[in-house]
Short mmCIF file of C-alpha atoms in Angstrom, two decimals:
data_model
loop_
_atom_site.label_atom_id
_atom_site.label_comp_id
_atom_site.label_asym_id
_atom_site.label_seq_id
_atom_site.Cartn_x
_atom_site.Cartn_y
_atom_site.Cartn_z
CA MET A 16 -4.79 -6.83 28.46
CA ASP A 17 -5.60 -9.65 26.87
CA LYS A 18 -3.06 -12.13 25.39
CA THR A 19 -3.56 -14.74 22.66
CA LYS A 20 -1.25 -17.16 21.26
CA SER A 21 -2.01 -16.26 17.82
CA PRO A 22 -2.36 -12.87 15.73
CA ASP A 23 -5.11 -11.13 14.55
CA PHE A 24 -4.62 -9.39 11.49
CA LYS A 25 -7.49 -7.51 10.32
CA ILE A 26 -7.05 -6.39 6.46
CA PRO A 27 -9.29 -3.49 5.46
CA GLU A 28 -11.78 -2.92 3.06
CA LEU A 29 -10.43 -1.76 -0.31
CA SER A 30 -12.35 0.07 -2.89
CA THR A 31 -10.89 1.35 -6.27
CA SER A 32 -12.84 3.63 -8.56
CA ARG A 33 -11.49 3.53 -12.31
CA ASN A 34 -13.14 6.46 -14.01
CA GLU A 35 -11.52 5.98 -17.74
CA ASN A 36 -14.08 7.27 -20.42
CA ASN A 37 -14.20 6.29 -23.85
CA THR A 38 -12.49 10.01 -24.85
CA THR A 39 -9.60 9.44 -22.67
CA ARG A 40 -8.99 5.93 -24.10
CA GLU A 41 -9.25 7.54 -27.46
CA ARG A 42 -6.46 9.76 -27.05
CA ILE A 43 -4.30 7.38 -25.13
CA ILE A 44 -4.54 5.20 -28.20
CA SER A 45 -3.97 7.68 -30.61
CA THR A 46 -1.43 9.42 -29.19
CA ASP A 47 2.20 9.30 -31.27
CA SER A 48 5.89 9.61 -30.07
CA GLU A 49 5.98 13.21 -30.84
CA GLU A 50 2.57 13.94 -29.02
CA ARG A 51 4.02 12.02 -26.01
CA LYS A 52 7.17 14.08 -25.82
CA SER A 53 5.71 17.26 -26.09
CA LEU A 54 2.91 16.03 -23.07
CA GLY A 55 6.02 15.02 -21.09
CA ILE A 56 4.41 11.44 -20.91
CA ASN A 57 7.22 8.45 -20.50
CA LYS A 58 7.54 6.00 -23.57
CA SER A 59 6.88 3.26 -21.17
CA THR A 60 3.77 4.40 -19.43
CA LEU A 61 2.61 5.16 -22.88
CA TRP A 62 3.09 2.13 -24.25
CA TYR A 63 1.99 0.00 -21.38
CA GLN A 64 -1.50 1.85 -21.28
CA GLN A 65 -1.56 0.86 -24.87
CA LYS A 66 -0.93 -2.43 -25.12
CA ARG A 67 -3.61 -2.45 -21.85
CA LEU A 68 -6.07 -1.19 -24.09
CA LYS A 69 -5.46 -2.82 -27.27
CA LYS A 70 -6.43 -5.88 -25.39
CA GLY A 71 -9.81 -4.82 -24.04
CA LYS A 72 -8.31 -4.16 -20.51
CA LEU A 73 -8.38 -1.43 -17.84
CA VAL A 74 -5.28 0.80 -17.05
CA LYS A 75 -4.28 2.89 -14.16
CA LEU A 76 -4.12 6.61 -14.99
CA TYR A 77 -2.15 8.48 -12.25
CA LYS A 78 -3.01 11.85 -11.62
CA LYS A 79 -0.07 13.20 -13.01
CA THR A 80 -0.77 11.41 -16.22
CA ARG A 81 -4.28 11.87 -16.66
CA SER A 82 -3.78 15.72 -16.35
CA ARG A 83 -1.20 15.78 -19.22
CA ILE A 84 -3.65 13.75 -21.64
CA GLU A 85 -7.24 15.19 -20.64
#
């Protein structure tokens, strides 16, 4: 067994794919409070996503939220 004085940490390559399309973006932006309640989406989740999209940034849609919006 080879002993070294310094640890060798290997960081794996990470890849992310964001597959939001324009219809999903428009749906998030146009969703109001009543529709949000009926879809079962938290107020803070929708607020955060709308804020990011209005600034032109990307949002991270988790599987649970994506299934409710689409």
